[in-house]
Amino acid sequence: MSTNKSLLILPGDGIGPEVMDQVVRVADWFGRERAVKFDLDDGICGGAALDAEGTAMPDAVMAKAKASDAVMFGAVGGPKWDANPFHLKPEQGLLRLRKELDLFANLRPALCFEALAEASSLKADLVSGLDIVIVRELTGGVYFGEPRGIETLADGSRKGVDTQLYTTPEIHRIARVAFELARKRRNLVHSSEKSNVMHTGVLWREEVTAVHEAEYADVELRHILSDNCAMQLVRAPKQFDVIVTDNLFGDMLSDVAAMLTGSLGMLPSASLGAEDPATGKRHALYEPVHGSAPDIAGQGVANPLACILSFAMALRYSFDLGDEADMLEAAVAGVLAKGLRTADLAQANTSRVSTAEMGDAVLRGLEQAAG
Ligand code: NAD
């Protein structure tokens, strides 16, 4: 039975359109071969939208994003707009999307493909088989808390202030995302904060515990201080399944976890919004972690796998198509196992392929899996 799902494609700037082309090919394949029809629409954002319409996120595109089941976002930015004032930066497009879709939960998986275990900065046996997810609170905490700013004091010295602030509802909703996710995985959540030195850390620990006891007692919950969590991530990362943490610690821990698995060109991410009580649906945005890579844009050499793996996350989290997501991830693993690599991953004894050839290889992998 075909069920149409609306997906807004925002390729953006630089390599964004190049890698997104491969995602569209994959989405078309699922429509043709698996009767999973997507209603694809697209729009401009970032620098491309600044050039065309003078804003990084036109209202009409924002309206489409609000109306769609999920947004696939490429990357924005580039030297052309570097000197623009802050409100005319390409990144404002992404910030508006995050704000107006209320994307409070950022999911960053760290998945080590067997064929790339040797490329990690850690020993291969530490990362081989690694599959963890960091759930970072994205719209609260010290990056947003008031008061904030820099002021000059009476004696001429200056004072900088940021405020770390969390409320019960903010902690409850991010905790629920983590517990729900763990139930679909290995059923283990580590909640990470600094309750030894911060009041927000104490509140975080108490409130995560309360949500756990009331609603998710079937999931194993462990608490871990964020400094120890960083250390454990590079000492023995496979002890984790889902890590839930605040905006600041999540920023650091997700970058640490990302590098366990190698190249920027391999890292997907998802940002989820609040569940609509009437429909049960959430706004969601899926994007590769990398930027617009102006140094290689237009050359057809960018690695499309981070964007393709972000689409796999959309299949899993927005469309409840876990089997299709598994199939796509397995196709990516198969391509890597065959030794095909874009330039960013090239090693001795591997074959270098272009962006489009990597897309071709993933499609061939899907064809084979479909029999
Ligand atoms: P970047 O991620 O674009 O590139 C860093 C390095 O990694 C470059 O050498 C690039 O060639 C390489 N790289 C990145 N993605 C790759 C891929 N898929 N395949 C092969 N190589 C890849 O980061 P940057 O250079 O710091 O930023 C470039 C621009 O992107 C800036 O304008 C920045 O503001 C913007 N940016 C946007 C986002 C976003 O849209 N979410 C995120 C980060 C940076």
Short mmCIF file of C-alpha atoms and ligand atoms in Angstrom, two decimals:
data_model
loop_
_atom_site.label_atom_id
_atom_site.label_comp_id
_atom_site.label_asym_id
_atom_site.label_seq_id
_atom_site.Cartn_x
_atom_site.Cartn_y
_atom_site.Cartn_z
CA MET A 1 0.00 0.00 0.00
CA SER A 2 1.40 3.38 -0.87
CA THR A 3 1.43 6.05 1.80
CA ASN A 4 2.59 9.49 0.75
CA LYS A 5 4.85 11.37 3.09
CA SER A 6 5.76 14.99 2.60
CA LEU A 7 9.43 15.84 2.53
CA LEU A 8 10.81 19.31 1.97
CA ILE A 9 14.25 19.37 0.36
CA LEU A 10 16.43 22.39 1.18
CA PRO A 11 19.78 21.84 -0.57
CA GLY A 12 21.31 25.20 0.44
CA ASP A 13 24.77 26.26 -0.73
CA GLY A 14 28.18 24.85 -1.71
CA ILE A 15 28.17 21.04 -1.71
CA GLY A 16 24.61 21.04 -0.27
CA PRO A 17 22.91 20.65 -3.68
CA GLU A 18 25.49 18.06 -4.81
CA VAL A 19 24.96 15.73 -1.87
CA MET A 20 21.21 16.34 -1.78
CA ASP A 21 20.87 15.21 -5.42
CA GLN A 22 21.92 11.74 -4.25
CA VAL A 23 19.29 11.75 -1.48
CA VAL A 24 16.58 12.58 -4.01
CA ARG A 25 17.71 9.61 -6.12
CA VAL A 26 17.47 7.36 -3.05
CA ALA A 27 14.02 8.73 -2.12
CA ASP A 28 12.85 8.13 -5.71
CA TRP A 29 14.15 4.58 -5.52
CA PHE A 30 12.11 3.86 -2.38
CA GLY A 31 9.06 5.35 -4.13
CA ARG A 32 9.54 3.13 -7.18
CA GLU A 33 10.68 -0.09 -5.57
CA ARG A 34 9.16 -0.13 -2.09
CA ALA A 35 5.89 1.74 -2.63
CA VAL A 36 7.01 4.32 -0.09
CA LYS A 37 5.93 7.43 -1.90
CA PHE A 38 7.34 10.77 -0.87
CA ASP A 39 5.74 14.03 -1.90
CA LEU A 40 8.95 15.92 -2.53
CA ASP A 41 9.01 19.67 -2.60
CA ASP A 42 12.01 21.96 -2.49
CA GLY A 43 13.00 25.49 -1.62
CA ILE A 44 15.90 27.89 -1.37
CA CYS A 45 17.60 28.87 1.85
CA GLY A 46 20.89 30.24 3.12
CA GLY A 47 23.12 32.18 0.71
CA ALA A 48 21.08 31.16 -2.34
CA ALA A 49 17.97 32.70 -0.75
CA LEU A 50 19.87 35.82 0.33
CA ASP A 51 20.92 36.36 -3.27
CA ALA A 52 17.46 35.73 -4.69
CA GLU A 53 15.20 37.25 -2.03
CA GLY A 54 17.35 39.14 0.47
CA THR A 55 16.57 36.76 3.35
CA ALA A 56 18.16 33.45 4.32
CA MET A 57 14.76 31.87 4.99
CA PRO A 58 11.91 33.24 2.88
CA ASP A 59 8.46 33.13 4.51
CA ALA A 60 7.09 30.90 1.76
CA VAL A 61 9.82 28.30 2.39
CA MET A 62 9.25 28.53 6.14
CA ALA A 63 5.53 27.87 5.56
CA LYS A 64 6.37 24.79 3.48
CA ALA A 65 8.67 23.54 6.26
CA LYS A 66 5.88 23.89 8.83
CA ALA A 67 3.47 21.99 6.60
CA SER A 68 5.80 19.08 5.73
CA ASP A 69 6.35 15.85 7.69
CA ALA A 70 10.11 16.34 7.58
CA VAL A 71 12.78 18.66 6.20
CA MET A 72 16.02 17.48 4.59
CA PHE A 73 18.61 20.23 4.89
CA GLY A 74 21.93 20.27 3.00
CA ALA A 75 24.29 22.98 4.22
CA VAL A 76 24.50 26.76 4.01
CA GLY A 77 27.19 29.40 3.89
CA GLY A 78 30.28 30.31 1.93
CA PRO A 79 32.90 33.02 1.47
CA LYS A 80 30.54 35.13 -0.65
CA TRP A 81 28.47 35.96 2.42
CA ASP A 82 31.19 35.91 5.10
CA ALA A 83 31.32 39.71 5.40
CA ASN A 84 27.53 40.06 5.72
CA PRO A 85 26.17 41.54 8.95
CA PHE A 86 24.92 38.94 11.42
CA HIS A 87 21.23 39.22 10.46
CA LEU A 88 22.12 38.62 6.79
CA LYS A 89 24.25 35.52 7.31
CA PRO A 90 23.18 32.31 5.53
CA GLU A 91 23.11 30.49 8.91
CA GLN A 92 20.13 32.65 9.92
CA GLY A 93 18.04 30.43 7.66
CA LEU A 94 18.85 27.37 9.72
CA LEU A 95 18.39 29.26 13.00
CA ARG A 96 14.91 30.38 11.92
CA LEU A 97 13.96 26.81 11.04
CA ARG A 98 15.20 25.54 14.43
CA LYS A 99 13.37 28.27 16.30
CA GLU A 100 10.02 28.23 14.50
CA LEU A 101 9.82 24.44 14.32
CA ASP A 102 10.86 24.35 18.01
CA LEU A 103 13.51 21.72 17.32
CA PHE A 104 14.60 21.07 20.90
CA ALA A 105 16.14 17.61 20.54
CA ASN A 106 19.30 17.08 18.54
CA LEU A 107 20.20 13.47 17.79
CA ARG A 108 23.75 12.74 16.73
CA PRO A 109 24.54 9.07 16.13
CA ALA A 110 28.09 7.81 16.22
CA LEU A 111 28.03 4.66 14.14
CA CYS A 112 31.25 3.01 13.13
CA PHE A 113 31.12 1.22 9.82
CA GLU A 114 33.33 -1.84 9.97
CA ALA A 115 35.25 -0.83 6.84
CA LEU A 116 36.17 2.52 8.42
CA ALA A 117 37.23 1.26 11.86
CA GLU A 118 40.88 1.66 10.89
CA ALA A 119 40.29 5.34 10.02
CA SER A 120 39.30 6.25 13.60
CA SER A 121 41.72 8.11 15.82
CA LEU A 122 41.10 5.38 18.41
CA LYS A 123 42.25 1.76 18.13
CA ALA A 124 40.02 -0.17 15.74
CA ASP A 125 38.85 -2.67 18.39
CA LEU A 126 37.56 0.18 20.59
CA VAL A 127 35.27 1.53 17.86
CA SER A 128 34.50 -1.54 15.75
CA GLY A 129 30.73 -2.13 16.06
CA LEU A 130 30.18 1.19 17.83
CA ASP A 131 26.57 2.41 17.66
CA ILE A 132 25.64 5.19 20.09
CA VAL A 133 23.40 8.27 19.96
CA ILE A 134 23.86 11.56 21.76
CA VAL A 135 20.60 13.36 22.51
CA ARG A 136 21.41 17.02 23.08
CA GLU A 137 18.93 19.62 24.37
CA LEU A 138 19.10 22.30 21.69
CA THR A 139 16.92 25.28 22.57
CA GLY A 140 17.66 25.99 26.25
CA GLY A 141 20.55 26.20 28.67
CA VAL A 142 23.48 28.53 28.78
CA TYR A 143 23.35 29.55 25.09
CA PHE A 144 19.97 31.19 25.64
CA GLY A 145 19.57 31.90 29.40
CA GLU A 146 19.13 35.51 30.56
CA PRO A 147 20.87 37.60 31.78
CA ARG A 148 23.67 37.40 29.29
CA GLY A 149 26.14 39.92 27.91
CA ILE A 150 29.32 41.85 28.62
CA GLU A 151 29.33 45.02 30.72
CA THR A 152 31.95 47.50 31.84
CA LEU A 153 32.16 47.94 35.60
CA ALA A 154 32.75 51.17 37.55
CA ASP A 155 36.47 50.46 37.89
CA GLY A 156 36.81 50.02 34.10
CA SER A 157 37.16 46.24 34.22
CA ARG A 158 34.64 44.18 32.27
CA LYS A 159 32.26 41.40 33.26
CA GLY A 160 30.87 38.68 30.99
CA VAL A 161 27.74 36.78 32.00
CA ASP A 162 25.96 33.73 30.61
CA THR A 163 23.16 32.07 32.50
CA GLN A 164 22.67 28.32 32.64
CA LEU A 165 18.96 27.82 33.10
CA TYR A 166 16.63 24.83 32.75
CA THR A 167 12.99 24.29 33.69
CA THR A 168 11.19 21.05 34.50
CA PRO A 169 9.26 20.86 31.17
CA GLU A 170 12.45 21.39 29.17
CA ILE A 171 14.16 18.52 31.00
CA HIS A 172 11.13 16.23 30.86
CA ARG A 173 10.64 16.51 27.12
CA ILE A 174 14.28 15.84 26.23
CA ALA A 175 14.38 12.94 28.71
CA ARG A 176 11.32 11.40 27.04
CA VAL A 177 13.00 11.60 23.62
CA ALA A 178 16.01 9.74 25.02
CA PHE A 179 13.96 7.02 26.76
CA GLU A 180 11.76 6.48 23.68
CA LEU A 181 14.85 6.17 21.54
CA ALA A 182 16.49 3.71 23.95
CA ARG A 183 13.41 1.49 23.81
CA LYS A 184 13.99 1.09 20.06
CA ARG A 185 17.68 0.33 20.66
CA ARG A 186 19.52 -1.38 23.54
CA ASN A 187 17.35 0.09 26.30
CA LEU A 188 20.08 2.00 28.13
CA VAL A 189 20.21 5.75 28.84
CA HIS A 190 23.11 7.63 30.40
CA SER A 191 22.03 11.07 31.64
CA SER A 192 24.97 13.43 31.82
CA GLU A 193 25.31 16.67 33.83
CA LYS A 194 27.47 18.28 36.51
CA SER A 195 25.25 17.78 39.56
CA ASN A 196 28.37 17.90 41.75
CA VAL A 197 28.88 21.62 41.08
CA MET A 198 25.79 23.04 39.32
CA HIS A 199 22.22 23.59 40.51
CA THR A 200 20.92 22.95 36.99
CA GLY A 201 22.80 19.66 37.16
CA VAL A 202 21.01 18.68 40.38
CA LEU A 203 17.65 19.62 38.86
CA TRP A 204 18.50 17.73 35.66
CA ARG A 205 19.37 14.56 37.59
CA GLU A 206 16.26 14.74 39.79
CA GLU A 207 13.86 15.43 36.93
CA VAL A 208 15.30 12.79 34.59
CA THR A 209 14.98 10.32 37.49
CA ALA A 210 11.35 11.38 38.06
CA VAL A 211 10.42 10.85 34.37
CA HIS A 212 12.20 7.52 34.44
CA GLU A 213 10.38 6.26 37.54
CA ALA A 214 6.99 7.46 36.34
CA GLU A 215 7.08 6.40 32.69
CA TYR A 216 10.16 4.44 31.67
CA ALA A 217 11.10 2.07 34.48
CA ASP A 218 11.69 -0.65 31.85
CA VAL A 219 14.66 1.33 30.46
CA GLU A 220 17.96 1.21 32.34
CA LEU A 221 19.04 4.68 33.51
CA ARG A 222 22.55 5.59 34.67
CA HIS A 223 23.79 9.03 35.69
CA ILE A 224 27.26 10.18 34.72
CA LEU A 225 29.08 13.46 35.30
CA SER A 226 29.84 15.16 31.98
CA ASP A 227 33.62 15.32 32.47
CA ASN A 228 33.69 11.60 33.20
CA CYS A 229 31.38 11.02 30.21
CA ALA A 230 33.89 12.73 27.91
CA MET A 231 36.66 10.56 29.33
CA GLN A 232 34.64 7.35 29.00
CA LEU A 233 33.72 8.20 25.41
CA VAL A 234 37.35 8.02 24.39
CA ARG A 235 38.27 5.21 26.81
CA ALA A 236 35.47 2.69 26.14
CA PRO A 237 32.74 4.19 23.93
CA LYS A 238 30.86 0.92 23.41
CA GLN A 239 29.59 0.99 27.03
CA PHE A 240 27.02 3.60 25.89
CA ASP A 241 23.74 3.34 24.00
CA VAL A 242 21.87 6.66 24.36
CA ILE A 243 23.40 9.66 26.15
CA VAL A 244 21.05 12.52 27.07
CA THR A 245 22.52 15.84 28.06
CA ASP A 246 22.05 19.60 28.01
CA ASN A 247 22.92 22.07 25.29
CA LEU A 248 26.46 22.98 26.42
CA PHE A 249 27.67 19.50 27.40
CA GLY A 250 25.91 18.05 24.35
CA ASP A 251 27.81 20.42 22.10
CA MET A 252 31.11 19.06 23.42
CA LEU A 253 30.19 15.40 23.85
CA SER A 254 28.63 15.05 20.41
CA ASP A 255 31.78 16.40 18.76
CA VAL A 256 33.92 14.00 20.77
CA ALA A 257 31.66 11.09 19.79
CA ALA A 258 31.61 12.20 16.16
CA MET A 259 35.35 11.93 15.80
CA LEU A 260 35.33 8.34 17.07
CA THR A 261 34.03 7.31 13.68
CA GLY A 262 36.21 9.30 11.33
CA SER A 263 35.24 11.75 8.61
CA LEU A 264 32.83 14.69 8.70
CA GLY A 265 31.47 13.39 5.42
CA MET A 266 29.95 10.40 7.25
CA LEU A 267 28.05 12.11 10.08
CA PRO A 268 24.27 12.48 9.99
CA SER A 269 22.02 14.29 12.47
CA ALA A 270 18.37 14.85 13.29
CA SER A 271 16.63 17.63 15.17
CA LEU A 272 13.17 16.86 16.52
CA GLY A 273 10.40 19.15 17.74
CA ALA A 274 7.59 18.68 20.23
CA GLU A 275 4.94 16.08 19.53
CA ASP A 276 1.62 17.52 18.39
CA PRO A 277 -0.87 16.08 20.92
CA ALA A 278 -3.61 15.89 18.26
CA THR A 279 -1.68 14.08 15.53
CA GLY A 280 1.25 12.56 17.41
CA LYS A 281 3.55 14.02 14.74
CA ARG A 282 6.67 16.07 15.39
CA HIS A 283 8.44 18.61 13.24
CA ALA A 284 11.82 17.24 12.25
CA LEU A 285 14.87 18.37 10.36
CA TYR A 286 17.59 16.05 9.09
CA GLU A 287 21.00 17.30 8.01
CA PRO A 288 24.59 16.21 7.63
CA VAL A 289 26.87 17.55 10.37
CA HIS A 290 29.27 19.03 7.81
CA GLY A 291 28.99 22.51 6.30
CA SER A 292 28.91 23.71 2.70
CA ALA A 293 32.62 22.86 2.08
CA PRO A 294 33.33 25.76 -0.31
CA ASP A 295 36.85 24.39 -0.88
CA ILE A 296 35.47 21.43 -2.84
CA ALA A 297 32.06 22.74 -4.01
CA GLY A 298 31.27 22.30 -7.69
CA GLN A 299 33.89 19.59 -8.22
CA GLY A 300 31.60 16.59 -7.83
CA VAL A 301 33.87 15.02 -5.20
CA ALA A 302 31.90 15.60 -1.95
CA ASN A 303 30.93 12.61 0.12
CA PRO A 304 27.12 12.26 -0.02
CA LEU A 305 26.94 9.57 2.69
CA ALA A 306 26.33 11.92 5.66
CA CYS A 307 23.33 13.34 3.82
CA ILE A 308 22.13 9.88 2.73
CA LEU A 309 22.48 8.61 6.32
CA SER A 310 20.49 11.66 7.50
CA PHE A 311 17.75 10.52 5.14
CA ALA A 312 17.95 7.06 6.77
CA MET A 313 17.28 8.81 10.09
CA ALA A 314 14.24 10.52 8.53
CA LEU A 315 12.95 7.12 7.40
CA ARG A 316 13.36 5.80 10.95
CA TYR A 317 12.20 8.71 13.09
CA SER A 318 9.70 10.67 10.97
CA PHE A 319 8.20 7.92 8.84
CA ASP A 320 8.48 4.87 11.09
CA LEU A 321 10.21 2.97 8.29
CA GLY A 322 12.82 1.14 10.36
CA ASP A 323 13.23 -1.69 7.82
CA GLU A 324 13.90 0.75 5.00
CA ALA A 325 16.35 2.70 7.21
CA ASP A 326 18.18 -0.56 8.02
CA MET A 327 18.27 -1.40 4.33
CA LEU A 328 19.78 1.97 3.42
CA GLU A 329 22.38 1.80 6.20
CA ALA A 330 23.29 -1.71 5.11
CA ALA A 331 23.69 -0.49 1.52
CA VAL A 332 26.10 2.22 2.75
CA ALA A 333 28.05 -0.36 4.79
CA GLY A 334 28.22 -2.60 1.71
CA VAL A 335 29.59 0.16 -0.50
CA LEU A 336 32.31 0.94 2.06
CA ALA A 337 33.12 -2.76 2.44
CA LYS A 338 33.71 -2.93 -1.32
CA GLY A 339 36.40 -0.29 -0.89
CA LEU A 340 34.61 2.55 -2.67
CA ARG A 341 35.58 5.91 -1.18
CA THR A 342 35.09 9.58 -1.96
CA ALA A 343 38.28 11.66 -1.70
CA ASP A 344 37.78 12.53 1.99
CA LEU A 345 37.96 8.83 2.95
CA ALA A 346 40.52 7.64 0.43
CA GLN A 347 43.13 5.20 1.76
CA ALA A 348 45.55 2.80 0.17
CA ASN A 349 43.80 -0.12 -1.57
CA THR A 350 40.51 1.75 -1.99
CA SER A 351 38.89 3.02 -5.21
CA ARG A 352 38.16 6.70 -5.46
CA VAL A 353 34.65 7.61 -6.66
CA SER A 354 32.81 10.87 -7.32
CA THR A 355 29.70 12.10 -5.50
CA ALA A 356 27.39 10.73 -8.20
CA GLU A 357 29.29 7.42 -8.42
CA MET A 358 28.87 6.99 -4.66
CA GLY A 359 25.14 7.60 -5.20
CA ASP A 360 25.15 4.98 -8.00
CA ALA A 361 26.85 2.47 -5.70
CA VAL A 362 24.32 3.00 -2.89
CA LEU A 363 21.47 2.50 -5.37
CA ARG A 364 23.11 -0.71 -6.61
CA GLY A 365 23.36 -1.87 -2.99
CA LEU A 366 19.64 -1.19 -2.51
CA GLU A 367 18.82 -3.07 -5.73
CA GLN A 368 20.80 -6.08 -4.51
CA ALA A 369 19.14 -6.02 -1.08
CA ALA A 370 15.74 -5.87 -2.76
CA GLY A 371 16.71 -8.95 -4.78
P1 NAD B 1 32.83 22.29 6.45
O1 NAD B 1 32.16 21.18 7.18
O2 NAD B 1 32.06 22.87 5.32
O3 NAD B 1 34.23 21.78 5.87
C1 NAD B 1 35.32 21.37 6.69
C2 NAD B 1 36.28 20.48 5.87
O4 NAD B 1 35.67 19.19 5.68
C3 NAD B 1 36.56 21.03 4.47
O5 NAD B 1 37.88 20.74 4.12
C4 NAD B 1 35.61 20.27 3.58
O6 NAD B 1 36.08 20.12 2.26
C5 NAD B 1 35.50 18.92 4.30
N1 NAD B 1 34.17 18.34 4.10
C6 NAD B 1 33.03 18.72 4.72
N2 NAD B 1 32.00 17.98 4.28
C7 NAD B 1 32.50 17.12 3.37
C8 NAD B 1 31.93 16.11 2.55
N3 NAD B 1 30.60 15.82 2.58
N4 NAD B 1 32.73 15.42 1.72
C9 NAD B 1 34.05 15.68 1.67
N5 NAD B 1 34.66 16.61 2.42
C10 NAD B 1 33.89 17.35 3.26
O7 NAD B 1 33.19 23.40 7.53
P2 NAD B 1 33.84 24.86 7.32
O8 NAD B 1 34.86 24.81 6.23
O9 NAD B 1 34.22 25.29 8.66
O10 NAD B 1 32.64 25.78 6.84
C11 NAD B 1 32.33 26.07 5.49
C12 NAD B 1 31.03 26.84 5.42
O11 NAD B 1 29.97 26.03 5.87
C13 NAD B 1 31.02 28.10 6.29
O12 NAD B 1 30.34 29.12 5.60
C14 NAD B 1 30.25 27.65 7.52
O13 NAD B 1 29.60 28.74 8.14
C15 NAD B 1 29.25 26.71 6.91
N6 NAD B 1 28.71 25.69 7.83
C16 NAD B 1 27.40 25.39 7.67
C17 NAD B 1 26.83 24.40 8.46
C18 NAD B 1 25.37 24.08 8.23
O14 NAD B 1 24.82 24.47 7.21
N7 NAD B 1 24.74 23.34 9.13
C19 NAD B 1 27.60 23.71 9.40
C20 NAD B 1 28.96 24.01 9.52
C21 NAD B 1 29.50 25.01 8.71
#
